[in-house]
mmCIF file of C-alpha atoms in Angstrom:
data_model
loop_
_atom_site.group_PDB
_atom_site.id
_atom_site.type_symbol
_atom_site.label_atom_id
_atom_site.label_comp_id
_atom_site.label_asym_id
_atom_site.label_seq_id
_atom_site.Cartn_x
_atom_site.Cartn_y
_atom_site.Cartn_z
ATOM 1 C CA MET K 1 11.026 -5.389 0.873
ATOM 2 C CA PHE K 2 8.059 -5.604 3.160
ATOM 3 C CA ALA K 3 5.880 -8.549 4.064
ATOM 4 C CA GLY K 4 2.301 -8.590 5.246
ATOM 5 C CA SER K 5 -0.879 -10.505 4.826
ATOM 6 C CA ASN K 6 -4.258 -9.734 3.350
ATOM 7 C CA SER K 7 -6.466 -9.139 6.359
ATOM 8 C CA SER K 8 -9.145 -6.799 7.598
ATOM 9 C CA THR K 9 -7.447 -7.004 11.020
ATOM 10 C CA GLU K 10 -4.897 -4.207 11.113
ATOM 11 C CA SER K 11 -2.349 -5.982 13.296
ATOM 12 C CA ASP K 12 -2.276 -8.935 10.871
ATOM 13 C CA SER K 13 -1.205 -6.800 7.919
ATOM 14 C CA GLU K 14 1.353 -4.435 9.464
ATOM 15 C CA ALA K 15 5.106 -4.893 9.042
ATOM 16 C CA VAL K 16 7.617 -3.661 11.620
ATOM 17 C CA LEU K 17 10.405 -1.527 10.181
ATOM 18 C CA PRO K 18 13.755 -2.777 11.490
ATOM 19 C CA ALA K 19 15.525 0.520 10.783
ATOM 20 C CA GLY K 20 14.574 4.138 10.319
ATOM 21 C CA GLY K 21 14.373 5.474 6.791
ATOM 22 C CA THR K 22 12.382 7.427 4.249
ATOM 23 C CA VAL K 23 9.940 6.122 1.646
ATOM 24 C CA THR K 24 10.522 7.931 -1.643
ATOM 25 C CA SER K 25 8.475 5.839 -4.097
ATOM 26 C CA PHE K 26 5.595 3.343 -3.984
ATOM 27 C CA TYR K 27 4.709 0.554 -6.450
ATOM 28 C CA VAL K 28 1.764 -1.860 -6.749
ATOM 29 C CA GLN K 29 1.058 -4.673 -9.208
ATOM 30 C CA LEU K 30 -2.073 -6.799 -9.561
ATOM 31 C CA ALA K 31 -2.156 -10.423 -10.723
ATOM 32 C CA GLY K 32 -5.152 -9.611 -12.964
ATOM 33 C CA PRO K 33 -7.412 -6.713 -13.958
ATOM 34 C CA PRO K 34 -10.056 -5.226 -11.649
ATOM 35 C CA GLY K 35 -12.566 -5.212 -14.539
ATOM 36 C CA THR K 36 -14.334 -2.665 -16.714
ATOM 37 C CA ALA K 37 -15.303 0.501 -14.766
ATOM 38 C CA LYS K 38 -13.796 -1.010 -11.595
ATOM 39 C CA SER K 39 -10.661 -0.182 -9.641
ATOM 40 C CA TYR K 40 -8.463 -0.646 -6.614
ATOM 41 C CA THR K 41 -6.799 2.252 -4.796
ATOM 42 C CA PHE K 42 -3.759 1.427 -2.664
ATOM 43 C CA THR K 43 -2.683 3.753 0.148
ATOM 44 C CA LEU K 44 0.564 3.451 2.085
ATOM 45 C CA ARG K 45 -0.042 3.786 5.822
ATOM 46 C CA HIS K 46 2.315 4.759 8.652
ATOM 47 C CA TRP K 47 1.619 3.672 12.234
ATOM 48 C CA ASN K 48 3.423 4.254 15.521
ATOM 49 C CA ALA K 49 5.219 1.274 17.085
ATOM 50 C CA ALA K 50 2.160 0.378 19.179
ATOM 51 C CA GLY K 51 -0.067 0.336 16.085
ATOM 52 C CA THR K 52 -2.469 2.786 17.722
ATOM 53 C CA VAL K 53 -1.848 6.060 15.847
ATOM 54 C CA GLU K 54 -1.890 6.344 12.059
ATOM 55 C CA THR K 55 -0.041 9.242 10.439
ATOM 56 C CA PRO K 56 -1.469 9.993 6.966
ATOM 57 C CA THR K 57 1.152 9.609 4.243
ATOM 58 C CA GLY K 58 -0.667 11.042 1.224
ATOM 59 C CA VAL K 59 0.879 8.205 -0.805
ATOM 60 C CA SER K 60 -1.542 6.293 -3.021
ATOM 61 C CA CYS K 61 -2.082 4.971 -6.518
ATOM 62 C CA THR K 62 -4.989 3.416 -8.419
ATOM 63 C CA ILE K 63 -5.293 0.545 -10.895
ATOM 64 C CA THR K 64 -8.420 0.794 -13.062
ATOM 65 C CA GLY K 65 -10.249 -1.278 -15.630
ATOM 66 C CA THR K 66 -8.661 -3.846 -17.904
ATOM 67 C CA ALA K 67 -5.638 -1.913 -19.169
ATOM 68 C CA VAL K 68 -2.221 -3.546 -19.138
ATOM 69 C CA PRO K 69 0.161 -3.203 -17.384
ATOM 70 C CA LEU K 70 -1.692 -3.859 -14.162
ATOM 71 C CA GLN K 71 0.603 -1.575 -12.203
ATOM 72 C CA CYS K 72 0.614 1.794 -10.561
ATOM 73 C CA SER K 73 3.373 3.780 -8.974
ATOM 74 C CA THR K 74 4.043 7.174 -7.566
ATOM 75 C CA SER K 75 7.046 9.182 -6.561
ATOM 76 C CA SER K 76 5.277 12.558 -6.644
ATOM 77 C CA PHE K 77 4.718 13.012 -2.917
ATOM 78 C CA THR K 78 6.547 14.405 0.059
ATOM 79 C CA PRO K 79 8.876 11.618 1.232
ATOM 80 C CA VAL K 80 7.605 9.805 4.340
ATOM 81 C CA SER K 81 10.011 9.185 7.227
ATOM 82 C CA PHE K 82 9.745 6.210 9.560
ATOM 83 C CA ALA K 83 11.611 5.431 12.771
ATOM 84 C CA ALA K 84 12.892 1.969 13.654
ATOM 85 C CA GLY K 85 10.074 -0.094 15.179
ATOM 86 C CA GLU K 86 7.236 1.819 13.520
ATOM 87 C CA LEU K 87 4.704 -0.045 11.389
ATOM 88 C CA ILE K 88 3.882 0.114 7.688
ATOM 89 C CA ASP K 89 0.995 -1.350 5.706
ATOM 90 C CA VAL K 90 -1.143 -0.758 2.638
ATOM 91 C CA GLU K 91 -4.876 -0.061 2.695
ATOM 92 C CA VAL K 92 -6.803 -1.402 -0.310
ATOM 93 C CA ASP K 93 -10.018 0.362 -1.342
ATOM 94 C CA PRO K 94 -12.074 -1.383 -4.055
ATOM 95 C CA SER K 95 -14.496 0.560 -6.238
ATOM 96 C CA GLY K 96 -17.292 -0.862 -8.399
ATOM 97 C CA ASN K 97 -17.060 -4.406 -6.977
ATOM 98 C CA PRO K 98 -13.830 -5.355 -8.794
ATOM 99 C CA THR K 99 -12.696 -8.881 -9.547
ATOM 100 C CA SER K 100 -10.749 -10.244 -6.581
ATOM 101 C CA GLN K 101 -7.009 -10.140 -7.324
ATOM 102 C CA THR K 102 -3.716 -10.731 -5.566
ATOM 103 C CA ALA K 103 -1.718 -7.523 -5.142
ATOM 104 C CA PHE K 104 2.008 -7.069 -4.655
ATOM 105 C CA TRP K 105 3.547 -3.866 -3.374
ATOM 106 C CA SER K 106 6.958 -2.429 -2.732
ATOM 107 C CA ALA K 107 8.485 0.888 -1.816
ATOM 108 C CA THR K 108 11.878 2.509 -2.099
ATOM 109 C CA TYR K 109 13.031 2.896 1.491
#
């Protein structure tokens, strides 16, 4: 399980990985819907230990509209390896001015 905060400041939202490992699946859940014709895209991000170099992961999922369940997940990507001490976070990209919602994410690591 990872912990982080909702912040536009990168260093406030990154989590340090205590051990090396590989992410093989990614899950996100919203507390409520984004709204009709609106969405949130969540992208898993991988940073070096200093938080200065991002390595693209290609891992993302999108929650759209008012459909239930308010979840997205993916396991159809090349697994992403992390070393102990590297940083992980999730970028959130809203589309269509969605309703503000709390998001929860997890990954199999």
